[in-house]
PDB file of C-alpha atoms in Angstrom:
ATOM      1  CA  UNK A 172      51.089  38.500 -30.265  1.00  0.00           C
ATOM      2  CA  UNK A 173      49.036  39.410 -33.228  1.00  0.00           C
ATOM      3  CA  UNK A 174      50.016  39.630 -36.582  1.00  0.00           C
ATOM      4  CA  UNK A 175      48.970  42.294 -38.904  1.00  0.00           C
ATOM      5  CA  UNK A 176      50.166  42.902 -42.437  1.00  0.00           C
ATOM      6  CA  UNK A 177      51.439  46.771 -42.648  1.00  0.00           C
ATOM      7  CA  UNK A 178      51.595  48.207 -46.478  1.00  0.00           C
ATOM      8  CA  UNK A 179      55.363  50.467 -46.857  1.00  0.00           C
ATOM      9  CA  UNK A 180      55.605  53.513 -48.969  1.00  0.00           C
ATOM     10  CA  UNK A 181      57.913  52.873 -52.089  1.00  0.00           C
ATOM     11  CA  UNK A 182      59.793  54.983 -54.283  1.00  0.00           C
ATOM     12  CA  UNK A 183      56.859  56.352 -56.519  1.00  0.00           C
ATOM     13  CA  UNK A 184      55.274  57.281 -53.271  1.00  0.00           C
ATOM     14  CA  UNK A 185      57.862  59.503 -52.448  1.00  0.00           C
ATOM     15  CA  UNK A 186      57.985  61.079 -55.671  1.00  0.00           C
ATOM     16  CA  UNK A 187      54.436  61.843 -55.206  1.00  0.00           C
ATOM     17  CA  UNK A 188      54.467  63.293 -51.868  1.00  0.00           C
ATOM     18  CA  UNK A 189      58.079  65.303 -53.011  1.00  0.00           C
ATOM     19  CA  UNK A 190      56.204  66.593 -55.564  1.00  0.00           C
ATOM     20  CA  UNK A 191      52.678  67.596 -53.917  1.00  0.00           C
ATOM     21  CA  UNK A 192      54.823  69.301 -50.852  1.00  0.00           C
ATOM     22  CA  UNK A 193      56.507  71.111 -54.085  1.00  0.00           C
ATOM     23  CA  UNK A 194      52.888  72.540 -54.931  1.00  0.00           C
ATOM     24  CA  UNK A 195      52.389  73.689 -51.074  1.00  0.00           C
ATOM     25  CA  UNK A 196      50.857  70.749 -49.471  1.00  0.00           C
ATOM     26  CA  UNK A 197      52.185  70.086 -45.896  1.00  0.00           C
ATOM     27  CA  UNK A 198      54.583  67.255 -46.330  1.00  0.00           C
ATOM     28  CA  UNK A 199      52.584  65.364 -43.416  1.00  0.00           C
ATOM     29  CA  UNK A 200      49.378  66.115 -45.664  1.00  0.00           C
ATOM     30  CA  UNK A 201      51.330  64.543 -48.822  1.00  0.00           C
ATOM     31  CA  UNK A 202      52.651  61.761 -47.025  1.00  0.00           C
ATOM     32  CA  UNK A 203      49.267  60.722 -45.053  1.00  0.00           C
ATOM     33  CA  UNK A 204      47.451  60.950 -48.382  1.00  0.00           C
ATOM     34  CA  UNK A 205      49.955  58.697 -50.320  1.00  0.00           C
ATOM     35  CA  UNK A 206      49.347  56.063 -47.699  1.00  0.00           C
ATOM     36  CA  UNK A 207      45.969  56.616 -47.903  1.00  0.00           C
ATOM     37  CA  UNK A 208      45.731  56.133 -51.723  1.00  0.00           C
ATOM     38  CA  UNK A 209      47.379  52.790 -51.182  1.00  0.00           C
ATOM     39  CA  UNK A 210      44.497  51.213 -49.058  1.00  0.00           C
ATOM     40  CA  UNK A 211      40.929  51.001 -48.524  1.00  0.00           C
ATOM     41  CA  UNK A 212      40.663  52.127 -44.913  1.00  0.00           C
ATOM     42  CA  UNK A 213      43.819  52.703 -41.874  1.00  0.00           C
ATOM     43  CA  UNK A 214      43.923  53.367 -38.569  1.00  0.00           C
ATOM     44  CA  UNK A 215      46.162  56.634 -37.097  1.00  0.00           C
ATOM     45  CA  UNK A 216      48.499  53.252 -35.824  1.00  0.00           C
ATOM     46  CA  UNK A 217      49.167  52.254 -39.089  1.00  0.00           C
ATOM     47  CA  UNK A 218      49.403  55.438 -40.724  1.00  0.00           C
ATOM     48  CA  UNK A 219      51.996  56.395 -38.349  1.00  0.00           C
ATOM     49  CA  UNK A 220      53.825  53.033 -38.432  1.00  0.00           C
ATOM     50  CA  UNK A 221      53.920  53.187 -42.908  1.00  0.00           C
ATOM     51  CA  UNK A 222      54.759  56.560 -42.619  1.00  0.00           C
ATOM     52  CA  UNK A 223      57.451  56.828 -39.912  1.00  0.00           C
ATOM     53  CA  UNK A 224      54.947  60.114 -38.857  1.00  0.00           C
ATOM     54  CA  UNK A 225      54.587  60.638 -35.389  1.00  0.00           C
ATOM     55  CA  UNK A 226      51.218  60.955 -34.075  1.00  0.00           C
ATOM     56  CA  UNK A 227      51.138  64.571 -33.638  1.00  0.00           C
ATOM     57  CA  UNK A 228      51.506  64.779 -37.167  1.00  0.00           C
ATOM     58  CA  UNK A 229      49.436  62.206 -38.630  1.00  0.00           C
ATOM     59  CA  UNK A 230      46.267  63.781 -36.184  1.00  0.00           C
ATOM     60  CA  UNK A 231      47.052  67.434 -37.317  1.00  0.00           C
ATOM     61  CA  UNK A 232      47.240  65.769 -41.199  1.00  0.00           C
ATOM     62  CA  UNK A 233      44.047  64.323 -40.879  1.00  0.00           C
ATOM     63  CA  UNK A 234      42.389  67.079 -39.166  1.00  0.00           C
ATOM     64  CA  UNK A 235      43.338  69.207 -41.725  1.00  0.00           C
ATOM     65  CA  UNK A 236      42.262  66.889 -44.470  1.00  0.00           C
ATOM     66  CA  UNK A 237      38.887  66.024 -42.317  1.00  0.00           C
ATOM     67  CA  UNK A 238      38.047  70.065 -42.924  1.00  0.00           C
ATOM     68  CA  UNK A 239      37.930  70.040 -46.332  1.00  0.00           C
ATOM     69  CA  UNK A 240      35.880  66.763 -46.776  1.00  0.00           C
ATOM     70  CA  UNK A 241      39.100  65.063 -48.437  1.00  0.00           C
ATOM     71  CA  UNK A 242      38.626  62.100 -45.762  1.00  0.00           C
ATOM     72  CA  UNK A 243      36.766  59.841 -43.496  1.00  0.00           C
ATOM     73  CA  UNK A 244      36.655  59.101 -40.563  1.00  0.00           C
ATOM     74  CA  UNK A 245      35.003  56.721 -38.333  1.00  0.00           C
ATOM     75  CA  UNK A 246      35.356  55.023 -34.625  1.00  0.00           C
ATOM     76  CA  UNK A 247      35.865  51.616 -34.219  1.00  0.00           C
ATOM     77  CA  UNK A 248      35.740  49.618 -30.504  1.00  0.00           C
ATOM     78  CA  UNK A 249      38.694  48.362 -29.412  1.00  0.00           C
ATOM     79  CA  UNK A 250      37.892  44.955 -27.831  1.00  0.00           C
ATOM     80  CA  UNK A 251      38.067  45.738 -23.880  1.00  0.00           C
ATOM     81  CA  UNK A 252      38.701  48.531 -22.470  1.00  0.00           C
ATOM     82  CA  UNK A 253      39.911  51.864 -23.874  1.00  0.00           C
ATOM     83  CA  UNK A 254      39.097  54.632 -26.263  1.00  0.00           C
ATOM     84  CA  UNK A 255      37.784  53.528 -29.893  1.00  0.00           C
ATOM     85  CA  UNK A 256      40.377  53.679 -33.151  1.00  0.00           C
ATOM     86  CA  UNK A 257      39.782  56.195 -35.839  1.00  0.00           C
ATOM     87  CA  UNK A 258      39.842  54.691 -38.947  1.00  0.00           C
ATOM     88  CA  UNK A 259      40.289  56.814 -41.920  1.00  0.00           C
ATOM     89  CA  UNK A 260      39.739  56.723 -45.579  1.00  0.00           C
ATOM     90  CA  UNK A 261      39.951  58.675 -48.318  1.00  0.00           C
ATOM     91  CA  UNK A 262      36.816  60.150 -49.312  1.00  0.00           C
ATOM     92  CA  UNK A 263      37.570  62.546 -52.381  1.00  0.00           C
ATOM     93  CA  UNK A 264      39.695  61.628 -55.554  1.00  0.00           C
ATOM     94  CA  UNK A 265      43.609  62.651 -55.660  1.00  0.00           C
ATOM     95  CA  UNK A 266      42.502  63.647 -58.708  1.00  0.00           C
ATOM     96  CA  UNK A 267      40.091  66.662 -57.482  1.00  0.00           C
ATOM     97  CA  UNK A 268      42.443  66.844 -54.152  1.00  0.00           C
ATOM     98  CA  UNK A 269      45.674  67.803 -56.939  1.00  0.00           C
ATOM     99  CA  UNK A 270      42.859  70.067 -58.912  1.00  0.00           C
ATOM    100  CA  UNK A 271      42.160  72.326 -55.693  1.00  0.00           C
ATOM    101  CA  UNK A 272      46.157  73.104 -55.441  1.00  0.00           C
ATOM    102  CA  UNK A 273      46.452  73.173 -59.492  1.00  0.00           C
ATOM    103  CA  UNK A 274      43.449  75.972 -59.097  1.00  0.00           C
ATOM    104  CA  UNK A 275      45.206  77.724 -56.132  1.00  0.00           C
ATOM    105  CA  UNK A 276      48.587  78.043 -57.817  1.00  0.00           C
ATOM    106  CA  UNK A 277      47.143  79.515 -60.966  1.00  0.00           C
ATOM    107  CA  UNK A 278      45.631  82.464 -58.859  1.00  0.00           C
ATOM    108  CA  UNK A 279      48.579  82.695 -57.067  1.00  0.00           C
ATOM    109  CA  UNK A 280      49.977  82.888 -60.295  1.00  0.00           C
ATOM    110  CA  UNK A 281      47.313  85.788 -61.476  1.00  0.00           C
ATOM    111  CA  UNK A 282      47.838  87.534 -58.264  1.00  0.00           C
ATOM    112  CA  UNK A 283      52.008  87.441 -58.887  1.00  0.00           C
ATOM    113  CA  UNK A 284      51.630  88.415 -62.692  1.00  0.00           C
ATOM    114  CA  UNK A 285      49.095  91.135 -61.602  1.00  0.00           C
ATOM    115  CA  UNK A 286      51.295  92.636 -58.999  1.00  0.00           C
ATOM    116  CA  UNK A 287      53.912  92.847 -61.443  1.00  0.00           C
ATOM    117  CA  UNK A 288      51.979  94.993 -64.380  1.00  0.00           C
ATOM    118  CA  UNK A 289      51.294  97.228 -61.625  1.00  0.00           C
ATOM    119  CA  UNK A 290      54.631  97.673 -60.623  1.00  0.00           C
ATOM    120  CA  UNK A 291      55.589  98.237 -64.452  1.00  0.00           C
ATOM    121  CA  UNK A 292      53.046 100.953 -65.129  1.00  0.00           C
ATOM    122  CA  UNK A 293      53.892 102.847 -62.004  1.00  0.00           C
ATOM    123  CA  UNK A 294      57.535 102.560 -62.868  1.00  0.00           C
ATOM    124  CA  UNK A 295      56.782 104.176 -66.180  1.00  0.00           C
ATOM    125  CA  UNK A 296      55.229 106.815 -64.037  1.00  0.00           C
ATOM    126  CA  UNK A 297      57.737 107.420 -62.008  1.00  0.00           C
ATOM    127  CA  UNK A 298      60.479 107.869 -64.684  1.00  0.00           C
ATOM    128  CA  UNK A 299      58.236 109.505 -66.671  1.00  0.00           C
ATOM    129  CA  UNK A 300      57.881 112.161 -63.991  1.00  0.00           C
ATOM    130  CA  UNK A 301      61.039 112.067 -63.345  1.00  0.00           C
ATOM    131  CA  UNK A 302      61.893 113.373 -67.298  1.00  0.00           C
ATOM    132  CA  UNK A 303      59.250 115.877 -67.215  1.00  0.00           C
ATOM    133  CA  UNK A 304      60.950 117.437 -63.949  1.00  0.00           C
ATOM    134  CA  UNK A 305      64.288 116.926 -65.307  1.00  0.00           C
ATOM    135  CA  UNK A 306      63.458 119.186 -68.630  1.00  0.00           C
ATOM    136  CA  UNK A 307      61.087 121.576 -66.996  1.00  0.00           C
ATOM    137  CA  UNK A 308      63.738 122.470 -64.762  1.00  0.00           C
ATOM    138  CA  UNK A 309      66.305 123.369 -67.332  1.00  0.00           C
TER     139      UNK A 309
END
């Protein structure tokens, strides 16, 4: 049997991936990535086994990351027989990775605040109509 040392996530991690689900990442994304900031380079194996993610999950997480250049990804032969192991690192900051959601949630933001000034004037139109109807048919 071999024996291979397998890095945990600890308490800060979870913070971290609490909070970047909070922002609208997937929580598989967030929880992938916070494994991945703790290392160099992992296999889908040991992302699954440090995360407790299935491996459904981690391949849909790092597809999903793989199409927008946050990671990569390379084959490595298995000695024997048998398909190679993708091995995965990060390949853009956290720090851009959290900018891209801070950037999306401000025009979601723009988009909300936008929606509601339209609402407001048309409002004022309404009731404004409204009065004009109300006194012209006196």
């Amino acid at each position: 049997m071999k024996d291979s040392e397998v890095k945990m996530l600890d308490e800060d991690d979870h913070i971290f991936i609490e909070t970047l689900s909070n922002f609208g990442m997937s929580r598989n994304v967030a929880t992938t990535m916070a494994y991945l900031m703790n290392v160099d380079e992992a296999s889908s194996r040991e992302i699954e086994i440090s995360t407790g993610l299935r491996q459904p999950e981690v391949s849909l997480a790092m597809k999903l990351m793989c199409n927008k250049s946050w990671v990569n990804m390379r084959s490595e032969k298995k000695p024997g027989k048998g398909r190679p192991m993708k091995i995965y690192s990060l390949a853009t900051p956290v720090d851009e990775i959290i900018s891209y959601y801070e950037d999306k949630i401000y025009k979601e933001s723009q988009a909300t605040i936008s929606a509601i000034k339209k609402l407001k004037v048309m409002s004022k139109q309404v009731s404004m109509s409204k009065q004009v109807s109300f006194t012209s048919s006196k």
